[in-house]
Short mmCIF file of C-alpha atoms and ligand atoms in Angstrom, two decimals:
data_model
loop_
_atom_site.label_atom_id
_atom_site.label_comp_id
_atom_site.label_asym_id
_atom_site.label_seq_id
_atom_site.Cartn_x
_atom_site.Cartn_y
_atom_site.Cartn_z
CA UNK Q 1 60.01 107.61 95.19
CA UNK Q 2 63.59 107.98 94.87
CA UNK Q 3 65.17 109.07 98.58
CA UNK Q 4 68.11 110.24 99.11
CA UNK Q 5 70.21 107.46 99.72
CA UNK Q 6 68.90 104.93 96.45
CA UNK Q 7 71.27 106.05 93.70
CA UNK Q 8 74.78 105.20 94.20
CA UNK Q 9 77.64 105.87 91.58
CA UNK Q 10 78.20 102.18 91.28
CA UNK Q 11 75.89 99.18 92.64
CA UNK Q 12 77.69 95.84 93.06
CA UNK Q 13 75.69 94.54 95.68
CA UNK Q 14 72.81 94.72 93.18
CA UNK Q 15 74.54 93.28 90.75
CA UNK Q 16 75.96 90.70 92.83
CA UNK Q 17 72.28 90.01 93.98
CA UNK Q 18 71.30 88.43 90.63
CA UNK Q 19 73.98 85.86 89.81
CA UNK Q 20 74.81 85.10 93.84
CA UNK Q 21 74.07 81.43 93.56
CA UNK Q 22 76.74 81.15 90.32
CA UNK Q 23 79.11 83.49 92.62
CA UNK Q 24 78.92 81.57 96.02
CA UNK Q 25 79.05 78.43 94.81
CA UNK Q 26 82.27 79.29 92.55
CA UNK Q 27 83.83 80.80 95.43
CA UNK Q 28 82.76 77.98 97.76
CA UNK Q 29 84.38 75.77 95.41
CA UNK Q 30 88.08 77.22 95.39
CA UNK Q 31 88.01 77.44 99.39
CA UNK Q 32 87.05 73.87 99.58
CA UNK Q 33 90.01 73.19 97.26
CA UNK Q 34 92.22 74.75 98.97
CA UNK Q 35 94.06 76.01 95.71
CA UNK Q 36 94.28 79.40 96.52
CA UNK Q 37 97.33 80.40 93.71
CA UNK Q 38 97.34 79.13 90.64
CA UNK Q 39 94.33 77.17 90.40
CA UNK Q 40 92.24 75.40 87.50
CA UNK Q 41 90.24 78.78 87.61
CA UNK Q 42 92.98 81.08 86.49
CA UNK Q 43 93.86 78.96 83.82
CA UNK Q 44 90.04 78.95 82.83
CA UNK Q 45 89.17 82.29 83.12
CA UNK Q 46 92.13 83.34 81.22
CA UNK Q 47 91.00 80.83 78.26
CA UNK Q 48 87.88 81.88 78.09
CA UNK Q 49 89.02 85.63 78.01
CA UNK Q 50 91.05 84.81 75.56
CA UNK Q 51 88.70 83.43 73.22
CA UNK Q 52 86.17 86.45 74.78
CA UNK Q 53 88.61 88.64 73.26
CA UNK Q 54 90.20 86.92 69.88
CA UNK Q 55 93.34 87.71 71.42
CA UNK Q 56 96.16 84.79 71.68
CA UNK Q 57 97.49 85.07 74.76
CA UNK Q 58 95.98 86.51 78.35
CA UNK Q 59 98.32 86.73 80.88
CA UNK Q 60 96.67 87.62 84.10
CA UNK Q 61 98.01 89.76 86.70
CA UNK Q 62 97.32 91.10 90.63
CA UNK Q 63 95.59 94.46 89.46
CA UNK Q 64 95.69 96.72 86.33
CA UNK Q 65 98.75 99.14 87.26
CA UNK Q 66 100.88 96.09 87.50
CA UNK Q 67 99.45 94.84 83.74
CA UNK Q 68 101.17 97.89 82.88
CA UNK Q 69 104.36 98.27 84.58
CA UNK Q 70 104.62 94.17 83.56
CA UNK Q 71 104.32 96.20 79.71
CA UNK Q 72 106.50 98.27 80.64
CA UNK Q 73 109.28 95.88 81.36
CA UNK Q 74 108.54 93.78 78.76
CA UNK Q 75 109.83 95.98 76.22
CA UNK Q 76 113.32 96.29 77.22
CA UNK Q 77 113.35 99.99 77.51
CA UNK Q 78 116.38 101.90 79.01
CA UNK Q 79 116.52 104.68 81.86
CA UNK Q 80 115.89 107.99 79.92
CA UNK Q 81 113.65 106.28 77.04
CA UNK Q 82 110.27 108.47 76.56
CA UNK Q 83 106.50 106.79 76.50
CA UNK Q 84 104.15 109.39 75.19
CA UNK Q 85 101.03 109.41 77.09
CA UNK Q 86 97.66 111.68 77.31
CA UNK Q 87 97.45 114.20 80.00
CA UNK Q 88 93.89 113.53 80.66
CA UNK Q 89 93.64 109.90 82.58
CA UNK Q 90 94.29 108.16 85.29
CA UNK Q 91 97.57 108.39 87.24
CA UNK Q 92 98.31 104.45 87.07
CA UNK Q 93 98.96 104.93 83.13
CA UNK Q 94 102.45 107.60 83.98
CA UNK Q 95 102.90 106.10 86.95
CA UNK Q 96 104.60 103.22 86.37
CA UNK Q 97 106.57 104.82 83.45
CA UNK Q 98 108.35 106.90 86.18
CA UNK Q 99 108.76 104.48 88.74
CA UNK Q 100 110.93 102.45 86.11
CA UNK Q 101 112.71 105.65 84.98
CA UNK Q 102 111.42 105.91 81.87
CA UNK Q 103 109.84 109.43 80.81
CA UNK Q 104 106.38 109.96 80.83
CA UNK Q 105 106.11 112.35 77.91
CA UNK Q 106 102.29 114.30 78.07
CA UNK Q 107 100.34 115.29 75.00
CA UNK Q 108 96.70 116.64 74.81
CA UNK Q 109 93.29 114.70 74.77
CA UNK Q 110 90.98 115.36 71.79
CA UNK Q 111 88.06 117.49 73.10
CA UNK Q 112 85.26 115.27 71.33
CA UNK Q 113 86.65 111.87 72.49
CA UNK Q 114 88.74 112.70 75.57
CA UNK Q 115 90.91 110.34 73.81
CA UNK Q 116 94.55 111.03 72.77
CA UNK Q 117 94.73 113.91 70.33
CA UNK Q 118 96.50 111.97 67.63
CA UNK Q 119 97.70 115.16 66.14
CA UNK Q 120 99.62 115.57 68.58
CA UNK Q 121 101.61 112.37 69.15
CA UNK Q 122 104.16 113.14 66.04
CA UNK Q 123 105.37 116.38 67.53
CA UNK Q 124 106.07 114.80 70.37
CA UNK Q 125 108.23 111.87 68.98
CA UNK Q 126 111.47 112.00 70.12
CA UNK Q 127 115.30 109.85 69.28
CA UNK Q 128 114.53 108.33 72.65
CA UNK Q 129 111.00 108.08 72.46
CA UNK Q 130 109.82 103.90 72.51
CA UNK Q 131 106.54 103.65 72.75
CA UNK Q 132 102.65 105.21 72.73
CA UNK Q 133 100.53 104.23 75.92
CA UNK Q 134 96.67 105.49 74.23
CA UNK Q 135 94.56 105.24 77.22
CA UNK Q 136 90.87 103.71 76.11
CA UNK Q 137 88.99 106.87 78.12
CA UNK Q 138 85.91 106.19 79.90
CA UNK Q 139 85.01 103.02 77.29
CA UNK Q 140 85.56 103.91 74.10
CA UNK Q 141 88.52 103.37 71.98
CA UNK Q 142 91.11 106.24 71.05
CA UNK Q 143 91.97 106.37 67.42
CA UNK Q 144 93.82 103.41 67.10
CA UNK Q 145 94.70 103.22 62.99
CA UNK Q 146 96.64 106.82 63.10
CA UNK Q 147 97.61 105.56 66.19
CA UNK Q 148 99.33 102.58 65.28
CA UNK Q 149 100.15 103.71 61.75
CA UNK Q 150 102.60 106.73 63.67
CA UNK Q 151 103.81 103.81 66.20
CA UNK Q 152 104.47 102.16 62.66
CA UNK Q 153 106.54 104.82 60.86
CA UNK Q 154 108.58 105.66 63.73
CA UNK Q 155 109.22 101.79 64.64
CA UNK Q 156 107.31 102.07 68.25
CA UNK Q 157 105.45 99.74 71.13
CA UNK Q 158 101.39 100.66 71.46
CA UNK Q 159 100.33 99.56 74.24
CA UNK Q 160 96.70 99.99 75.26
CA UNK Q 161 95.12 100.88 78.53
CA UNK Q 162 92.06 99.36 78.22
CA UNK Q 163 91.51 99.38 81.99
CA UNK Q 164 88.24 101.05 81.26
CA UNK Q 165 87.41 99.65 78.22
CA UNK Q 166 86.99 95.58 78.04
CA UNK Q 167 84.17 94.97 76.09
CA UNK Q 168 84.57 97.75 73.37
CA UNK Q 169 84.99 97.01 69.86
CA UNK Q 170 87.09 98.56 67.31
CA UNK Q 171 86.82 98.69 64.22
CA UNK Q 172 89.99 99.99 61.69
CA UNK Q 173 89.72 101.53 58.66
CA UNK Q 174 90.00 97.59 56.57
CA UNK Q 175 86.16 97.28 58.21
CA UNK Q 176 88.21 94.67 60.78
CA UNK Q 177 87.26 94.36 64.47
CA UNK Q 178 88.86 94.20 66.93
CA UNK Q 179 88.53 94.03 70.92
CA UNK Q 180 89.58 96.83 72.60
CA UNK Q 181 93.28 96.25 74.07
CA UNK Q 182 93.80 93.42 71.48
CA UNK Q 183 95.17 96.14 67.92
CA UNK Q 184 98.83 97.34 70.18
CA UNK Q 185 100.90 95.09 70.97
CA UNK Q 186 99.97 94.73 74.48
CA UNK Q 187 96.77 95.78 76.02
CA UNK Q 188 96.08 96.01 79.54
CA UNK Q 189 93.19 95.80 81.89
CA UNK Q 190 92.12 95.86 85.03
CA UNK Q 191 89.53 93.79 86.61
CA UNK Q 192 89.00 96.46 90.03
CA UNK Q 193 85.72 96.18 91.77
CA UNK Q 194 84.03 99.02 89.98
CA UNK Q 195 85.31 98.82 86.11
CA UNK Q 196 83.28 96.98 83.63
CA UNK Q 197 84.20 93.53 84.47
CA UNK Q 198 85.39 93.80 88.33
CA UNK Q 199 85.93 90.65 90.58
CA UNK Q 200 85.93 91.23 94.48
CA UNK Q 201 88.86 92.65 95.62
CA UNK Q 202 92.11 93.35 92.64
CA UNK Q 203 92.80 91.76 90.20
CA UNK Q 204 94.31 92.75 86.15
CA UNK Q 205 95.38 91.35 82.84
CA UNK Q 206 97.85 91.97 80.10
CA UNK Q 207 96.55 90.20 76.52
CA UNK Q 208 99.12 90.13 73.47
CA UNK Q 209 98.72 88.30 69.67
CA UNK Q 210 102.50 88.10 69.72
CA UNK Q 211 103.82 84.95 71.39
CA UNK Q 212 107.53 86.67 71.70
CA UNK Q 213 106.27 89.44 73.95
CA UNK Q 214 103.39 86.90 75.57
CA UNK Q 215 106.13 84.53 76.69
CA UNK Q 216 108.80 87.30 78.04
CA UNK Q 217 105.13 88.98 79.91
CA UNK Q 218 104.68 85.76 81.45
CA UNK Q 219 107.74 85.08 82.79
CA UNK Q 220 107.69 89.11 84.08
CA UNK Q 221 104.50 88.65 85.88
CA UNK Q 222 106.16 85.14 87.97
CA UNK Q 223 109.81 86.55 89.11
CA UNK Q 224 111.16 86.30 85.40
CA UNK Q 225 111.02 82.66 85.63
CA UNK Q 226 111.38 80.98 82.38
CA UNK Q 227 110.87 77.29 84.29
CA UNK Q 228 110.39 76.25 88.01
CA UNK Q 229 114.00 78.13 89.60
CA UNK Q 230 115.48 79.49 86.77
CA UNK Q 231 115.02 83.10 85.83
CA UNK Q 232 115.98 85.05 83.01
CA UNK Q 233 114.53 88.36 83.75
CA UNK Q 234 114.66 90.19 86.83
CA UNK Q 235 110.70 90.15 87.18
CA UNK Q 236 107.40 91.10 89.80
CA UNK Q 237 105.04 88.63 91.63
CA UNK Q 238 101.99 89.33 90.08
CA UNK Q 239 99.50 87.16 90.32
CA UNK Q 240 95.36 86.95 89.68
CA UNK Q 241 94.49 84.82 93.40
CA UNK Q 242 92.41 82.01 92.30
CA UNK Q 243 89.10 82.93 94.58
CA UNK Q 244 89.33 86.20 92.01
CA UNK Q 245 89.20 83.93 89.28
CA UNK Q 246 86.25 82.02 89.77
CA UNK Q 247 84.64 85.22 90.01
CA UNK Q 248 85.82 86.77 87.01
CA UNK Q 249 84.97 83.53 85.21
CA UNK Q 250 81.20 83.41 86.18
CA UNK Q 251 81.31 87.20 85.32
CA UNK Q 252 82.68 86.79 82.20
CA UNK Q 253 79.69 85.36 80.78
CA UNK Q 254 77.54 88.73 81.62
CA UNK Q 255 79.84 90.96 80.40
CA UNK Q 256 78.03 91.74 77.18
CA UNK Q 257 74.80 91.94 78.86
CA UNK Q 258 76.57 94.59 81.29
CA UNK Q 259 77.73 96.32 78.72
CA UNK Q 260 74.12 96.54 77.39
CA UNK Q 261 72.93 98.10 80.25
CA UNK Q 262 75.20 100.84 80.68
CA UNK Q 263 74.61 101.24 76.91
CA UNK Q 264 70.70 101.62 77.74
CA UNK Q 265 71.13 103.93 80.46
CA UNK Q 266 73.44 106.16 78.36
CA UNK Q 267 70.90 106.49 75.56
CA UNK Q 268 68.72 107.52 78.19
CA UNK Q 269 70.83 110.40 80.13
CA UNK Q 270 71.20 111.20 76.44
CA UNK Q 271 67.87 111.71 75.06
CA UNK Q 272 66.84 113.04 78.58
CA UNK Q 273 69.43 116.19 78.87
CA UNK Q 274 70.08 116.32 75.12
CA UNK Q 275 68.04 120.30 75.19
CA UNK Q 276 69.54 121.25 78.84
CA UNK Q 277 71.28 124.38 77.26
CA UNK Q 278 74.98 124.46 79.03
CA UNK Q 279 75.61 120.71 78.81
CA UNK Q 280 77.21 118.25 76.88
CA UNK Q 281 76.43 114.77 75.98
CA UNK Q 282 79.33 112.21 75.69
CA UNK Q 283 80.16 111.81 71.82
CA UNK Q 284 80.79 108.57 70.20
CA UNK Q 285 83.97 108.10 68.15
CA UNK Q 286 82.55 106.89 64.93
CA UNK Q 287 85.41 103.85 65.25
CA UNK Q 288 84.44 102.72 68.49
CA UNK Q 289 81.61 100.87 70.49
CA UNK Q 290 81.59 102.60 73.93
CA UNK Q 291 80.92 100.85 76.76
CA UNK Q 292 80.20 103.29 78.96
CA UNK Q 293 82.69 102.89 82.09
CA UNK Q 294 81.82 106.44 82.90
CA UNK Q 295 78.65 108.77 81.42
CA UNK Q 296 80.99 111.96 81.72
CA UNK Q 297 79.31 115.42 80.65
CA UNK Q 298 81.39 118.97 80.11
CA UNK Q 299 79.25 121.94 81.74
CA UNK Q 300 79.39 124.48 80.60
CA UNK Q 301 80.05 127.96 81.75
CA UNK Q 302 82.03 127.29 85.22
CA UNK Q 303 79.04 125.51 86.56
CA UNK Q 304 80.40 122.33 87.23
CA UNK Q 305 81.28 122.59 90.60
CA UNK Q 306 78.25 124.60 91.69
CA UNK Q 307 76.16 121.21 90.08
CA UNK Q 308 78.10 118.62 92.01
CA UNK Q 309 77.42 120.49 95.14
CA UNK Q 310 74.30 121.05 94.05
CA UNK Q 311 73.62 116.83 93.29
CA UNK Q 312 75.20 116.04 96.63
CA UNK Q 313 72.73 118.27 98.63
CA UNK Q 314 69.53 116.13 96.81
CA UNK Q 315 71.35 112.53 97.65
CA UNK Q 316 73.03 112.20 94.24
CA UNK Q 317 76.78 111.34 93.80
CA UNK Q 318 78.87 112.54 91.33
CA UNK Q 319 82.44 112.28 90.49
CA UNK Q 320 85.24 114.70 88.39
CA UNK Q 321 87.13 112.22 86.62
CA UNK Q 322 89.90 114.01 86.47
CA UNK Q 323 90.22 117.32 88.44
CA UNK Q 324 94.31 117.60 87.84
CA UNK Q 325 96.26 117.63 84.58
CA UNK Q 326 99.19 114.83 85.22
CA UNK Q 327 101.44 117.58 83.94
CA UNK Q 328 100.42 119.36 87.93
CA UNK Q 329 100.47 116.19 89.70
CA UNK Q 330 103.61 117.03 92.33
CA UNK Q 331 104.88 113.59 91.55
CA UNK Q 332 105.53 114.31 87.73
CA UNK Q 333 106.61 117.77 88.14
CA UNK Q 334 110.11 116.46 87.73
CA UNK Q 335 110.26 113.66 85.55
CA UNK Q 336 107.51 114.60 82.91
CA UNK Q 337 107.74 116.10 79.83
CA UNK Q 338 105.10 118.26 78.29
CA UNK Q 339 104.82 118.69 74.74
CA UNK Q 340 102.53 121.19 72.77
CA UNK Q 341 99.56 123.21 74.74
CA UNK Q 342 97.61 121.05 77.39
CA UNK Q 343 94.10 123.24 76.53
CA UNK Q 344 91.61 120.56 76.41
CA UNK Q 345 93.71 118.68 79.11
CA UNK Q 346 92.99 121.75 81.14
CA UNK Q 347 89.39 123.15 80.06
CA UNK Q 348 88.34 119.09 80.36
CA UNK Q 349 89.82 118.89 83.96
CA UNK Q 350 87.96 122.12 85.09
CA UNK Q 351 84.43 121.43 83.49
CA UNK Q 352 83.86 117.18 83.13
CA UNK Q 353 81.35 115.62 85.47
CA UNK Q 354 80.60 111.69 85.60
CA UNK Q 355 77.26 110.62 86.61
CA UNK Q 356 76.09 107.26 88.81
CA UNK Q 357 76.43 104.81 85.80
CA UNK Q 358 76.13 101.06 86.67
CA UNK Q 359 74.75 98.09 85.49
CA UNK Q 360 71.18 98.47 87.75
CA UNK Q 361 70.69 102.06 86.86
CA UNK Q 362 67.22 102.32 86.55
CA UNK Q 363 64.80 105.25 84.72
CA UNK Q 364 63.36 106.62 87.42
CA UNK Q 365 66.68 106.82 89.23
CA UNK Q 366 67.77 108.60 86.05
CA UNK Q 367 64.72 111.21 86.19
CA UNK Q 368 65.80 112.11 89.45
CA UNK Q 369 69.16 112.83 88.30
CA UNK Q 370 68.53 114.88 84.79
CA UNK Q 371 65.26 116.78 86.99
CA UNK Q 372 68.01 117.66 89.55
CA UNK Q 373 70.38 118.86 87.11
CA UNK Q 374 67.81 120.60 84.69
CA UNK Q 375 66.36 122.56 88.06
CA UNK Q 376 70.16 123.61 88.93
CA UNK Q 377 70.50 125.07 85.15
CA UNK Q 378 67.56 126.67 84.29
C1 PLP F 401 91.56 101.76 87.07
C2 PLP F 401 92.79 102.35 86.19
C3 PLP F 401 94.42 101.34 85.71
C4 PLP F 401 94.40 100.87 87.05
O1 PLP F 401 93.96 99.37 87.29
P1 PLP F 401 94.15 99.00 89.09
O2 PLP F 401 93.47 97.45 88.76
O3 PLP F 401 93.09 100.10 89.77
O4 PLP F 401 95.38 99.05 89.13
C5 PLP F 401 94.92 102.03 85.15
N1 PLP F 401 94.59 102.51 83.67
C6 PLP F 401 93.12 103.43 84.31
C7 PLP F 401 93.36 104.07 82.52
C8 PLP F 401 92.39 103.01 84.53
O5 PLP F 401 91.08 103.41 84.98
#
């Protein structure tokens, strides 16, 4: 029997319970060693993540927003330079652009994948454009072939915001497979607890295959320091705690299982919801696997908010990621630039609904959720 309190948007406690012994001993080990900053676990986790992702270098840092900021700082942009972002994303992507005095240039997203619409990018390119930041929203990669081609043609950097897509695999037009974040010049991710690879606090990382960029990013994350007390750049202080690295090193071993569990839950939702009128289940990209950071429906006919309320009354959590287009955020009205219409972004903000999605979700919980959706929309 499913009761009101049993369904969670994410279930970090249930996930922890299954690997408690391993996690507890990894954490205890850090505490006993006293190496809280830059302990051996940080290096070990970075190396293991490099191997998992197939990248040349992982630079750990304090959170995903810092990763994006460090990436921007590493590219040598000037104030007033423009960076193209999707208008439908989490704020952090554009925030760091504004923070550094660059201009976030917002374009619309694809109605099927919700990722940056590659047909809208070129119209947004000006002599001031320096970079594109595709966001692999909800767990599947943007069309990186097209983005890399446009970037190559216009000599732009590509920073992948892969905070929601760690573990996803992109297959390029030559059939080569690469990890999400390993296709562009720099990949940025977050280990926020609810992300697909989450720690027990804040954490983040950058990845790159470019040794020159990698060396600079590493310095910027550490006060611009090239060797102890020698500072080549203005940097920031952004470290991944040893305890968080130890936890992540344990959880990395399970990341593929976690991705599978999410995909299984997504497939179950797909099947159960496929014939419900007014509901559109997530559309898969042909180029990328989907790791379902979120399972996000489009609810047609203006019924989204009513459905959300109804679910809440039944004890079922759901979330709107994201309710407001970036360009409508007060913080961005003065500094941002919009190119083209944002019709899809506006429509999605008014109609998307993310259902409970996590590694511990079971089919009886999903039946309960799906039945409630059907009841409301019948
Ligand atoms: C979570 C997230 C971030 C920021 O990560 P933090 O670790 O919370 O700073 C950036 N971009 C996207 C798309 C995210 O989902």
